[in-house]
Amino acid sequence: MAVVEIKNPSTLKIKYDAGMVNGKVKIITKSYSNLKHNASLDDAFAVAYAISNLQEHSLSDVFKIDSTTIGA
């Protein structure tokens, strides 16, 4: 039996540095789903950077989270 993989849409997760709150660094996370699974890293980062320029807080991290379904 051969195993089949199906690429699911990816998620773009962007973290922002919101400064210090009660002596601790506050991080705000925004996630955007349904990113094309074959989107290049350059394109995904360009989108994240463009979105971050519209935000009040500075960009901290960018994640492209891929998902694959496997089955028979």
Tab-separated table of N, CA and C in Angstrom:
chain	number	residue	atom	x	y	z
A	1	MET	N	0.855	-1.169	0.000
A	1	MET	CA	0.000	0.000	0.000
A	1	MET	C	0.910	1.244	0.000
A	2	ALA	N	0.684	2.107	-0.949
A	2	ALA	CA	1.458	3.355	-1.057
A	2	ALA	C	0.802	4.452	-0.221
A	3	VAL	N	1.656	5.225	0.405
A	3	VAL	CA	1.174	6.360	1.198
A	3	VAL	C	1.121	7.582	0.290
A	4	VAL	N	0.017	8.304	0.389
A	4	VAL	CA	-0.208	9.487	-0.437
A	4	VAL	C	-0.124	10.722	0.456
A	5	GLU	N	0.518	11.768	-0.044
A	5	GLU	CA	0.541	13.019	0.714
A	5	GLU	C	-0.222	14.091	-0.041
A	6	ILE	N	-0.979	14.872	0.707
A	6	ILE	CA	-1.753	15.981	0.156
A	6	ILE	C	-1.319	17.242	0.885
A	7	LYS	N	-0.823	18.204	0.125
A	7	LYS	CA	-0.386	19.471	0.721
A	7	LYS	C	-1.611	20.323	1.039
A	8	ASN	N	-1.716	20.746	2.279
A	8	ASN	CA	-2.804	21.621	2.719
A	8	ASN	C	-2.338	23.072	2.666
A	9	PRO	N	-3.280	24.008	2.651
A	9	PRO	CA	-2.880	25.422	2.700
A	9	PRO	C	-2.014	25.700	3.934
A	10	SER	N	-1.062	26.597	3.785
A	10	SER	CA	-0.157	26.958	4.871
A	10	SER	C	-0.749	28.098	5.694
A	11	THR	N	-0.098	28.402	6.791
A	11	THR	CA	-0.476	29.515	7.653
A	11	THR	C	0.713	30.451	7.792
A	12	LEU	N	0.467	31.729	7.709
A	12	LEU	CA	1.494	32.738	7.916
A	12	LEU	C	1.266	33.330	9.303
A	13	LYS	N	2.237	33.156	10.197
A	13	LYS	CA	2.125	33.661	11.562
A	13	LYS	C	3.151	34.783	11.726
A	14	ILE	N	2.668	35.944	12.170
A	14	ILE	CA	3.528	37.109	12.352
A	14	ILE	C	3.479	37.517	13.818
A	15	LYS	N	4.681	37.696	14.407
A	15	LYS	CA	4.773	38.132	15.799
A	15	LYS	C	5.305	39.559	15.842
A	16	TYR	N	4.699	40.354	16.732
A	16	TYR	CA	5.070	41.755	16.895
A	16	TYR	C	5.547	42.001	18.318
A	17	ASP	N	6.533	42.872	18.465
A	17	ASP	CA	7.033	43.294	19.767
A	17	ASP	C	6.194	44.485	20.222
A	18	ALA	N	5.409	44.279	21.278
A	18	ALA	CA	4.518	45.328	21.775
A	18	ALA	C	5.118	46.071	22.964
A	19	GLY	N	6.412	45.864	23.225
A	19	GLY	CA	7.069	46.582	24.314
A	19	GLY	C	6.993	45.830	25.633
A	20	MET	N	7.291	46.560	26.678
A	20	MET	CA	7.315	45.972	28.022
A	20	MET	C	5.998	46.230	28.748
A	21	VAL	N	5.485	45.194	29.388
A	21	VAL	CA	4.282	45.300	30.209
A	21	VAL	C	4.577	44.586	31.521
A	22	ASN	N	4.518	45.321	32.610
A	22	ASN	CA	4.817	44.775	33.942
A	22	ASN	C	6.178	44.091	33.985
A	23	GLY	N	7.154	44.676	33.321
A	23	GLY	CA	8.507	44.142	33.338
A	23	GLY	C	8.761	42.967	32.414
A	24	LYS	N	7.764	42.598	31.610
A	24	LYS	CA	7.930	41.471	30.692
A	24	LYS	C	7.686	41.952	29.267
A	25	VAL	N	8.379	41.329	28.315
A	25	VAL	CA	8.176	41.656	26.904
A	25	VAL	C	6.819	41.115	26.464
A	26	LYS	N	6.025	41.969	25.833
A	26	LYS	CA	4.710	41.549	25.342
A	26	LYS	C	4.825	41.298	23.842
A	27	ILE	N	4.427	40.096	23.424
A	27	ILE	CA	4.436	39.711	22.013
A	27	ILE	C	2.994	39.521	21.564
A	28	ILE	N	2.646	40.127	20.442
A	28	ILE	CA	1.323	39.968	19.840
A	28	ILE	C	1.485	39.094	18.604
A	29	THR	N	0.618	38.104	18.456
A	29	THR	CA	0.704	37.186	17.327
A	29	THR	C	-0.556	37.304	16.471
A	30	LYS	N	-0.353	37.408	15.169
A	30	LYS	CA	-1.452	37.403	14.201
A	30	LYS	C	-1.208	36.260	13.224
A	31	SER	N	-2.248	35.505	12.895
A	31	SER	CA	-2.132	34.394	11.955
A	31	SER	C	-3.055	34.612	10.769
A	32	TYR	N	-2.561	34.266	9.610
A	32	TYR	CA	-3.310	34.383	8.360
A	32	TYR	C	-3.304	33.012	7.689
A	33	SER	N	-4.479	32.426	7.552
A	33	SER	CA	-4.581	31.077	7.004
A	33	SER	C	-4.836	31.108	5.503
A	34	ASN	N	-4.830	29.939	4.921
A	34	ASN	CA	-5.085	29.720	3.497
A	34	ASN	C	-4.015	30.311	2.584
A	35	LEU	N	-2.788	30.347	3.072
A	35	LEU	CA	-1.654	30.730	2.237
A	35	LEU	C	-1.372	29.546	1.312
A	36	LYS	N	-1.152	29.797	0.037
A	36	LYS	CA	-0.865	28.711	-0.905
A	36	LYS	C	0.309	27.882	-0.398
A	37	HIS	N	0.152	26.572	-0.412
A	37	HIS	CA	1.195	25.693	0.121
A	37	HIS	C	2.506	25.813	-0.652
A	38	ASN	N	2.440	26.250	-1.902
A	38	ASN	CA	3.652	26.358	-2.717
A	38	ASN	C	4.179	27.799	-2.794
A	39	ALA	N	3.698	28.668	-1.923
A	39	ALA	CA	4.201	30.047	-1.885
A	39	ALA	C	5.679	30.024	-1.475
A	40	SER	N	6.490	30.780	-2.180
A	40	SER	CA	7.919	30.809	-1.857
A	40	SER	C	8.147	31.548	-0.533
A	41	LEU	N	9.278	31.273	0.074
A	41	LEU	CA	9.615	31.952	1.330
A	41	LEU	C	9.778	33.449	1.112
A	42	ASP	N	10.349	33.827	-0.040
A	42	ASP	CA	10.509	35.252	-0.349
A	42	ASP	C	9.159	35.950	-0.443
A	43	ASP	N	8.205	35.313	-1.127
A	43	ASP	CA	6.878	35.902	-1.268
A	43	ASP	C	6.155	35.972	0.081
A	44	ALA	N	6.259	34.910	0.864
A	44	ALA	CA	5.601	34.895	2.180
A	44	ALA	C	6.176	35.992	3.075
A	45	PHE	N	7.494	36.164	3.046
A	45	PHE	CA	8.109	37.209	3.875
A	45	PHE	C	7.729	38.596	3.368
A	46	ALA	N	7.650	38.762	2.045
A	46	ALA	CA	7.266	40.065	1.489
A	46	ALA	C	5.861	40.454	1.945
A	47	VAL	N	4.958	39.484	1.975
A	47	VAL	CA	3.594	39.747	2.439
A	47	VAL	C	3.606	40.099	3.927
A	48	ALA	N	4.349	39.336	4.715
A	48	ALA	CA	4.430	39.605	6.155
A	48	ALA	C	5.019	40.989	6.413
A	49	TYR	N	6.031	41.352	5.664
A	49	TYR	CA	6.674	42.662	5.836
A	49	TYR	C	5.706	43.789	5.459
A	50	ALA	N	4.953	43.585	4.371
A	50	ALA	CA	3.971	44.598	3.951
A	50	ALA	C	2.884	44.776	5.012
A	51	ILE	N	2.406	43.660	5.563
A	51	ILE	CA	1.387	43.730	6.616
A	51	ILE	C	1.955	44.421	7.858
A	52	SER	N	3.206	44.092	8.197
A	52	SER	CA	3.799	44.668	9.404
A	52	SER	C	3.984	46.175	9.295
A	53	ASN	N	4.164	46.682	8.081
A	53	ASN	CA	4.294	48.129	7.898
A	53	ASN	C	2.994	48.867	8.189
A	54	LEU	N	1.890	48.143	8.222
A	54	LEU	CA	0.594	48.743	8.525
A	54	LEU	C	0.256	48.682	10.016
A	55	GLN	N	1.115	48.023	10.788
A	55	GLN	CA	0.855	47.809	12.204
A	55	GLN	C	1.546	48.868	13.062
A	56	GLU	N	1.050	49.020	14.255
A	56	GLU	CA	1.619	49.970	15.210
A	56	GLU	C	2.937	49.453	15.797
A	57	HIS	N	3.035	48.146	16.012
A	57	HIS	CA	4.193	47.542	16.672
A	57	HIS	C	5.201	47.023	15.652
A	58	SER	N	6.441	46.846	16.117
A	58	SER	CA	7.502	46.406	15.212
A	58	SER	C	7.495	44.885	15.034
A	59	LEU	N	7.927	44.467	13.857
A	59	LEU	CA	7.976	43.055	13.487
A	59	LEU	C	9.014	42.334	14.336
A	60	SER	N	8.639	41.178	14.871
A	60	SER	CA	9.549	40.379	15.680
A	60	SER	C	9.957	39.103	14.945
A	61	ASP	N	8.980	38.292	14.536
A	61	ASP	CA	9.240	37.015	13.860
A	61	ASP	C	8.179	36.740	12.815
A	62	VAL	N	8.565	35.947	11.803
A	62	VAL	CA	7.629	35.501	10.770
A	62	VAL	C	7.762	33.986	10.639
A	63	PHE	N	6.636	33.288	10.639
A	63	PHE	CA	6.619	31.843	10.488
A	63	PHE	C	5.725	31.456	9.313
A	64	LYS	N	6.178	30.512	8.503
A	64	LYS	CA	5.337	29.883	7.472
A	64	LYS	C	5.144	28.448	7.941
A	65	ILE	N	3.916	28.123	8.310
A	65	ILE	CA	3.614	26.813	8.876
A	65	ILE	C	2.925	25.977	7.806
A	66	ASP	N	3.610	24.893	7.395
A	66	ASP	CA	3.086	24.008	6.356
A	66	ASP	C	2.378	22.832	7.003
A	67	SER	N	1.390	22.292	6.285
A	67	SER	CA	0.623	21.157	6.770
A	67	SER	C	0.423	20.161	5.643
A	68	THR	N	0.596	18.878	5.965
A	68	THR	CA	0.436	17.818	4.970
A	68	THR	C	-0.457	16.733	5.549
A	69	THR	N	-1.420	16.282	4.760
A	69	THR	CA	-2.249	15.142	5.138
A	69	THR	C	-1.662	13.905	4.475
A	70	ILE	N	-1.490	12.849	5.251
A	70	ILE	CA	-1.000	11.612	4.658
A	70	ILE	C	-2.044	10.518	4.842
A	71	GLY	N	-2.119	9.632	3.886
A	71	GLY	CA	-3.095	8.559	3.959
A	71	GLY	C	-2.818	7.524	2.898
A	72	ALA	N	-3.625	6.510	2.896
A	72	ALA	CA	-3.447	5.415	1.943
A	72	ALA	C	-4.421	5.526	0.801
